[in-house]
Amino acid sequence: MAFDINMIMKVYSEMGNNISEARKVVGRPLTLTEKILYSHLTSGKPAEEYKRGGSYVEFNPDRVAMQDATAQMALLQFMQAGRAKVAVPSTVHCDHLIQAKVGAKDDLATAKDVNKEVYDFLSSVSNKYGIGFWKPGAGIIHQVILEQYAFPGGMMIGTDSHTVNAGGLGMVAIGVGGADACDVMAGLPWELKFPKLIGVKLTGKISGWTSAKDVILKVAGILTVKGGTGAILEYFGEGATSLSCTGKGTICNMGAEIGATTSIFGYDAKMADYLKSTDRTDIAQLADGVAAHLTGDPEVYANPEKYFDQVIEINLSELEPHINGPFTPDLAWPLSKFAAAVKENGWPRYFEVGLIGSCTNSSYEDLTRSASIAKFAIKNNLKAKTEFTITPGSEQVRYTTERDGLLPEFEQIGGVVLANACGPCIGQWARHRTGTDPKNSIITSYNRNFAKRNDGDPNTHAFVASPELVTAMVLSGDLCFNPMTDYLTNEKGEKIKLEEPQGIELPLKGFAVEDAGFQAPAEDGSGVNIKVAPDSDRLQLLDPFKAWEGTDLYGLKLLIKAKGKCTTDHISMAGPWLKYRGHLDNISNNMLIGAVNAFNEKTNSVKNQLTAEFGEVPAVQRAYKAANIGSIVVGDENYGEGSSREHAAMEPRFLGVRAVLVKSFARIHETNLKKQGMLALTFADKADYDKIQEDDTIDIVGLISFAPNTPLTLVLNHKDGSKDEIKVNHSYNAWQIEWFKAGGALNIIRGRISA
């Protein structure tokens, strides 16, 4: 079986005592989130570590999940750790490297050919170290996790920001960088700053055109892309229990877009139904036996304001369908107001492509709701007016929907079924553009819509909605179309009003699949050889980073002062660069090429202080590295939001950047920088951002006495001979300071295991 039932039994058997002890320590009723976190604390923790929003705490996760793009670097690091086998159940999922171009069959064949070296590497490493391997075509990591591994009350970390999807099945699932995954696979505890809690009370029940996707689109509009930073969202109420398990997953999935550590729902009948439908009746039975531990205490939900740091309430019966965007997933528009917004803002009204699927909305229920619209369109002689793509979430979902006649219905209205992979959602899209106007629009059921995210084009206005709404919109091709009120004209000139979508939560004949795409690891991997060609441009064995030299840092050059939004996509783009995710030197050529230089408003154009000429960011940094000169990157608010990609931290470290100084960090990126031995610093006074000048040479003072809760000093040596001294803060604890001193967390892991 795919899951480890003995591990789950152990978690449940220990949960009761752990929760009882936690309740004594905190002296009050507990939320669901607290119950799970407290039950996964490492043993012997003091009362201080039960405080929300406080200190860093060590946890023992139950499993690790990795997608192929991030798994390469995570496993290259794990290979240095010295272990014969992973310490916790772990899996690799090949979903990121498959480019969408013409359709599932051809695209998958091309990917297997082009990426053979990487797939062979991941397969062999997994086989050697006891890691389950999901082959290309098996499905998107988060959908596969929900179907195969997630369980109520568990704790998982994954090397992808949308690992949080598993919260839909009652699991605390958190996106991390590869170094964190390496720690846990090596048998070390995992560290997290104890989050605050945001309670989301759902009342009423969704109906008609409204879907679970609209819940998180609404929440994103309320909290914004950074409103959930440092917090876990816990959903509860009668509205929560009425949502399907996969609908819950959709909501948790997009919690990554508001910066939340993760999101979660309590165990209920819908989860039990999903477990049984996916051949995990034994887990449902175990969960039923500890059901009181898998939801918040009744007192918490009766008076949520007393137990959560913030409470949001949404009446699902009154919730409208939403469309969010463009360029940010928190620009939320109720459908009734969206057409006016399109016209008032001058956004390209007639969109070119509608895309449904992705890890956010590719379940059986999602596809049945969308297919009901396609079926109605066929009956009423309606066809897609735009390009239309459909991405099933897994081979199990694809096989089942094909068996039930859903996929042909999409094709009959002009849709193209893509491979069971991330594809356009992460920029793996060979888009077919026919328009001549660079400004264009697309609408998707994905999660992110930052500029350049889907097709690399900064002029593409990407909007996010539910898959059924996207399907309705492609029948019009007009963003101002409202299927709840407007009519379409069919091929016969007849006026047609679409019927409300109808979905089926779980297949009536059960899920089915011929080959799910799973490869179990060898019982004994000692004889498995892993080969990496020395001249490969896809894979590169790692050398340890150098330890801190033991002094303050002087003479650092300003590499770039980034202005505005700077996500991990801006720092380390995906798309065509995904092929280099296992080769640190090669992928470092994309470092910060998407960041906007505050001094000239351009991307990938910074001043080389050695020559006074402007050049591409990686080239200028390589010049500093060749001259043995360190540098510093300066950024704005929520720096490093978005994907968990560790490369955004490893590339600057590899090329010689010594510190990143920003107004504020996104959680995962800040941790990734720390793990790689970088200095992650924040302005004590955000107004000091304006003091940074283009030709600055910078000193970092105070490192010799580097200590928790003690600011450092930066000296800005300006070109005209003047100076500014500014205070900068950090969130390093004593253990993280040791990472910095050692040159990275992995250097400490290696030392521990070899000792």
mmCIF file of N, CA, C and O in Angstrom, residues 452 559-563 566 569-573 577 587-608 613-622 651 655 694:
data_model
loop_
_atom_site.group_PDB
_atom_site.id
_atom_site.type_symbol
_atom_site.label_atom_id
_atom_site.label_comp_id
_atom_site.label_asym_id
_atom_site.label_seq_id
_atom_site.Cartn_x
_atom_site.Cartn_y
_atom_site.Cartn_z
ATOM 1 N N LYS A 452 4.473 37.252 -15.717
ATOM 2 C CA LYS A 452 5.391 36.281 -16.334
ATOM 3 C C LYS A 452 5.225 34.865 -15.785
ATOM 4 O O LYS A 452 5.919 33.948 -16.221
ATOM 5 N N LEU A 559 24.712 44.899 -4.948
ATOM 6 C CA LEU A 559 24.437 44.250 -6.237
ATOM 7 C C LEU A 559 23.184 44.839 -6.870
ATOM 8 O O LEU A 559 23.192 45.259 -8.024
ATOM 9 N N ILE A 560 22.104 44.867 -6.118
ATOM 10 C CA ILE A 560 20.851 45.412 -6.630
ATOM 11 C C ILE A 560 19.999 45.886 -5.463
ATOM 12 O O ILE A 560 20.028 45.293 -4.379
ATOM 13 N N LYS A 561 19.301 46.974 -5.690
ATOM 14 C CA LYS A 561 18.266 47.438 -4.772
ATOM 15 C C LYS A 561 16.948 47.189 -5.483
ATOM 16 O O LYS A 561 16.553 47.929 -6.381
ATOM 17 N N ALA A 562 16.297 46.079 -5.107
ATOM 18 C CA ALA A 562 15.081 45.674 -5.800
ATOM 19 C C ALA A 562 13.906 46.529 -5.341
ATOM 20 O O ALA A 562 13.760 46.827 -4.154
ATOM 21 N N LYS A 563 13.086 46.896 -6.287
ATOM 22 C CA LYS A 563 11.927 47.746 -6.005
ATOM 23 C C LYS A 563 10.639 46.950 -6.148
ATOM 24 O O LYS A 563 10.450 46.226 -7.118
ATOM 25 N N CYS A 566 9.035 41.304 -5.256
ATOM 26 C CA CYS A 566 10.165 40.474 -5.689
ATOM 27 C C CYS A 566 9.936 39.070 -5.143
ATOM 28 O O CYS A 566 10.335 38.731 -4.035
ATOM 29 N N ASP A 569 9.926 33.871 -8.058
ATOM 30 C CA ASP A 569 9.948 33.838 -9.524
ATOM 31 C C ASP A 569 10.856 34.934 -10.068
ATOM 32 O O ASP A 569 11.520 34.755 -11.092
ATOM 33 N N HIS A 570 10.868 36.089 -9.410
ATOM 34 C CA HIS A 570 11.755 37.170 -9.836
ATOM 35 C C HIS A 570 13.213 36.836 -9.521
ATOM 36 O O HIS A 570 14.124 37.210 -10.258
ATOM 37 N N ILE A 571 13.427 36.129 -8.398
ATOM 38 C CA ILE A 571 14.789 35.817 -7.962
ATOM 39 C C ILE A 571 15.358 34.638 -8.738
ATOM 40 O O ILE A 571 16.542 34.621 -9.098
ATOM 41 N N SER A 572 14.536 33.635 -9.000
ATOM 42 C CA SER A 572 14.974 32.453 -9.747
ATOM 43 C C SER A 572 13.793 31.943 -10.560
ATOM 44 O O SER A 572 12.977 31.164 -10.071
ATOM 45 N N MET A 573 13.710 32.401 -11.813
ATOM 46 C CA MET A 573 12.565 32.080 -12.660
ATOM 47 C C MET A 573 12.436 30.581 -12.912
ATOM 48 O O MET A 573 13.412 29.838 -12.866
ATOM 49 N N TRP A 577 14.047 27.615 -17.207
ATOM 50 C CA TRP A 577 15.150 27.410 -16.262
ATOM 51 C C TRP A 577 14.968 26.155 -15.417
ATOM 52 O O TRP A 577 15.915 25.730 -14.735
ATOM 53 N N ILE A 587 22.032 27.218 -13.247
ATOM 54 C CA ILE A 587 20.797 27.928 -12.919
ATOM 55 C C ILE A 587 21.080 29.270 -12.259
ATOM 56 O O ILE A 587 20.227 30.172 -12.270
ATOM 57 N N SER A 588 22.287 29.447 -11.750
ATOM 58 C CA SER A 588 22.626 30.738 -11.153
ATOM 59 C C SER A 588 22.660 31.860 -12.185
ATOM 60 O O SER A 588 22.664 33.040 -11.815
ATOM 61 N N ASN A 589 22.631 31.509 -13.443
ATOM 62 C CA ASN A 589 22.576 32.535 -14.487
ATOM 63 C C ASN A 589 21.197 33.189 -14.608
ATOM 64 O O ASN A 589 21.003 34.084 -15.434
ATOM 65 N N ASN A 590 20.242 32.743 -13.783
ATOM 66 C CA ASN A 590 18.943 33.429 -13.781
ATOM 67 C C ASN A 590 18.729 34.234 -12.500
ATOM 68 O O ASN A 590 17.650 34.775 -12.275
ATOM 69 N N MET A 591 19.771 34.356 -11.684
ATOM 70 C CA MET A 591 19.625 35.004 -10.387
ATOM 71 C C MET A 591 19.183 36.460 -10.503
ATOM 72 O O MET A 591 19.875 37.288 -11.098
ATOM 73 N N LEU A 592 18.007 36.740 -9.967
ATOM 74 C CA LEU A 592 17.471 38.102 -9.859
ATOM 75 C C LEU A 592 17.264 38.796 -11.196
ATOM 76 O O LEU A 592 17.164 40.021 -11.253
ATOM 77 N N ILE A 593 17.158 38.032 -12.266
ATOM 78 C CA ILE A 593 16.987 38.685 -13.569
ATOM 79 C C ILE A 593 15.588 39.259 -13.744
ATOM 80 O O ILE A 593 15.348 40.062 -14.657
ATOM 81 N N GLY A 594 14.661 38.884 -12.861
ATOM 82 C CA GLY A 594 13.316 39.437 -12.947
ATOM 83 C C GLY A 594 13.056 40.575 -11.978
ATOM 84 O O GLY A 594 11.993 41.201 -12.015
ATOM 85 N N ALA A 595 14.029 40.877 -11.104
ATOM 86 C CA ALA A 595 13.851 41.944 -10.113
ATOM 87 C C ALA A 595 14.018 43.313 -10.768
ATOM 88 O O ALA A 595 14.857 43.504 -11.654
ATOM 89 N N VAL A 596 13.225 44.285 -10.318
ATOM 90 C CA VAL A 596 13.288 45.642 -10.864
ATOM 91 C C VAL A 596 14.336 46.449 -10.095
ATOM 92 O O VAL A 596 14.262 46.585 -8.868
ATOM 93 N N ASN A 597 15.321 46.970 -10.792
ATOM 94 C CA ASN A 597 16.359 47.804 -10.199
ATOM 95 C C ASN A 597 15.759 49.163 -9.841
ATOM 96 O O ASN A 597 15.266 49.891 -10.705
ATOM 97 N N ALA A 598 15.799 49.519 -8.570
ATOM 98 C CA ALA A 598 15.177 50.764 -8.111
ATOM 99 C C ALA A 598 15.819 52.002 -8.723
ATOM 100 O O ALA A 598 15.199 53.070 -8.762
ATOM 101 N N PHE A 599 17.048 51.879 -9.221
ATOM 102 C CA PHE A 599 17.753 53.064 -9.717
ATOM 103 C C PHE A 599 17.502 53.360 -11.192
ATOM 104 O O PHE A 599 17.701 54.479 -11.639
ATOM 105 N N ASN A 600 17.092 52.354 -11.956
ATOM 106 C CA ASN A 600 16.822 52.624 -13.386
ATOM 107 C C ASN A 600 15.490 52.042 -13.860
ATOM 108 O O ASN A 600 15.162 52.139 -15.047
ATOM 109 N N GLU A 601 14.732 51.424 -12.923
ATOM 110 C CA GLU A 601 13.410 50.865 -13.239
ATOM 111 C C GLU A 601 13.477 49.746 -14.285
ATOM 112 O O GLU A 601 12.488 49.443 -14.940
ATOM 113 N N LYS A 602 14.633 49.129 -14.437
ATOM 114 C CA LYS A 602 14.808 48.065 -15.420
ATOM 115 C C LYS A 602 15.022 46.732 -14.718
ATOM 116 O O LYS A 602 15.435 46.681 -13.555
ATOM 117 N N THR A 603 14.748 45.646 -15.440
ATOM 118 C CA THR A 603 15.071 44.315 -14.943
ATOM 119 C C THR A 603 16.372 43.852 -15.581
ATOM 120 O O THR A 603 16.692 44.208 -16.722
ATOM 121 N N ASN A 604 17.128 43.077 -14.817
ATOM 122 C CA ASN A 604 18.391 42.485 -15.272
ATOM 123 C C ASN A 604 19.364 43.522 -15.805
ATOM 124 O O ASN A 604 20.025 43.314 -16.818
ATOM 125 N N SER A 605 19.458 44.652 -15.135
ATOM 126 C CA SER A 605 20.386 45.717 -15.516
ATOM 127 C C SER A 605 20.848 46.433 -14.252
ATOM 128 O O SER A 605 20.092 47.206 -13.660
ATOM 129 N N VAL A 606 22.081 46.145 -13.818
ATOM 130 C CA VAL A 606 22.637 46.768 -12.618
ATOM 131 C C VAL A 606 24.035 47.294 -12.900
ATOM 132 O O VAL A 606 24.710 46.858 -13.839
ATOM 133 N N LYS A 607 24.450 48.224 -12.070
ATOM 134 C CA LYS A 607 25.759 48.839 -12.259
ATOM 135 C C LYS A 607 26.864 47.980 -11.666
ATOM 136 O O LYS A 607 26.793 47.534 -10.521
ATOM 137 N N ASN A 608 27.881 47.729 -12.459
ATOM 138 C CA ASN A 608 29.081 47.036 -12.009
ATOM 139 C C ASN A 608 30.018 48.094 -11.441
ATOM 140 O O ASN A 608 30.558 48.921 -12.183
ATOM 141 N N GLU A 613 30.068 50.184 -15.619
ATOM 142 C CA GLU A 613 29.173 49.849 -16.724
ATOM 143 C C GLU A 613 27.991 49.033 -16.194
ATOM 144 O O GLU A 613 28.071 48.402 -15.133
ATOM 145 N N PHE A 614 26.907 49.042 -16.967
ATOM 146 C CA PHE A 614 25.737 48.267 -16.580
ATOM 147 C C PHE A 614 25.774 46.897 -17.241
ATOM 148 O O PHE A 614 26.180 46.767 -18.408
ATOM 149 N N GLY A 615 25.348 45.895 -16.494
ATOM 150 C CA GLY A 615 25.334 44.545 -17.031
ATOM 151 C C GLY A 615 24.221 43.726 -16.417
ATOM 152 O O GLY A 615 23.473 44.192 -15.548
ATOM 153 N N GLU A 616 24.090 42.485 -16.877
ATOM 154 C CA GLU A 616 23.085 41.588 -16.327
ATOM 155 C C GLU A 616 23.464 41.215 -14.893
ATOM 156 O O GLU A 616 24.652 41.120 -14.560
ATOM 157 N N VAL A 617 22.465 41.011 -14.064
ATOM 158 C CA VAL A 617 22.710 40.795 -12.634
ATOM 159 C C VAL A 617 23.671 39.626 -12.385
ATOM 160 O O VAL A 617 24.663 39.781 -11.662
ATOM 161 N N PRO A 618 23.435 38.438 -12.966
ATOM 162 C CA PRO A 618 24.365 37.332 -12.688
ATOM 163 C C PRO A 618 25.788 37.627 -13.167
ATOM 164 O O PRO A 618 26.757 37.247 -12.492
ATOM 165 N N ALA A 619 25.922 38.304 -14.298
ATOM 166 C CA ALA A 619 27.253 38.607 -14.831
ATOM 167 C C ALA A 619 28.004 39.569 -13.915
ATOM 168 O O ALA A 619 29.212 39.409 -13.659
ATOM 169 N N VAL A 620 27.315 40.577 -13.413
ATOM 170 C CA VAL A 620 27.954 41.526 -12.502
ATOM 171 C C VAL A 620 28.371 40.819 -11.214
ATOM 172 O O VAL A 620 29.475 41.022 -10.700
ATOM 173 N N GLN A 621 27.495 39.958 -10.704
ATOM 174 C CA GLN A 621 27.837 39.247 -9.477
ATOM 175 C C GLN A 621 29.005 38.288 -9.695
ATOM 176 O O GLN A 621 29.860 38.130 -8.822
ATOM 177 N N ARG A 622 29.073 37.667 -10.861
ATOM 178 C CA ARG A 622 30.207 36.779 -11.146
ATOM 179 C C ARG A 622 31.507 37.584 -11.213
ATOM 180 O O ARG A 622 32.577 37.084 -10.845
ATOM 181 N N GLU A 651 21.425 30.289 -5.125
ATOM 182 C CA GLU A 651 22.137 30.998 -6.200
ATOM 183 C C GLU A 651 22.931 32.194 -5.679
ATOM 184 O O GLU A 651 24.129 32.326 -5.987
ATOM 185 N N LEU A 655 27.076 32.425 -5.722
ATOM 186 C CA LEU A 655 27.764 33.471 -6.483
ATOM 187 C C LEU A 655 28.447 34.507 -5.600
ATOM 188 O O LEU A 655 29.070 35.435 -6.131
ATOM 189 N N GLU A 694 23.242 53.765 -5.196
ATOM 190 C CA GLU A 694 23.647 52.815 -6.240
ATOM 191 C C GLU A 694 25.105 52.398 -6.149
ATOM 192 O O GLU A 694 25.448 51.253 -6.443
#
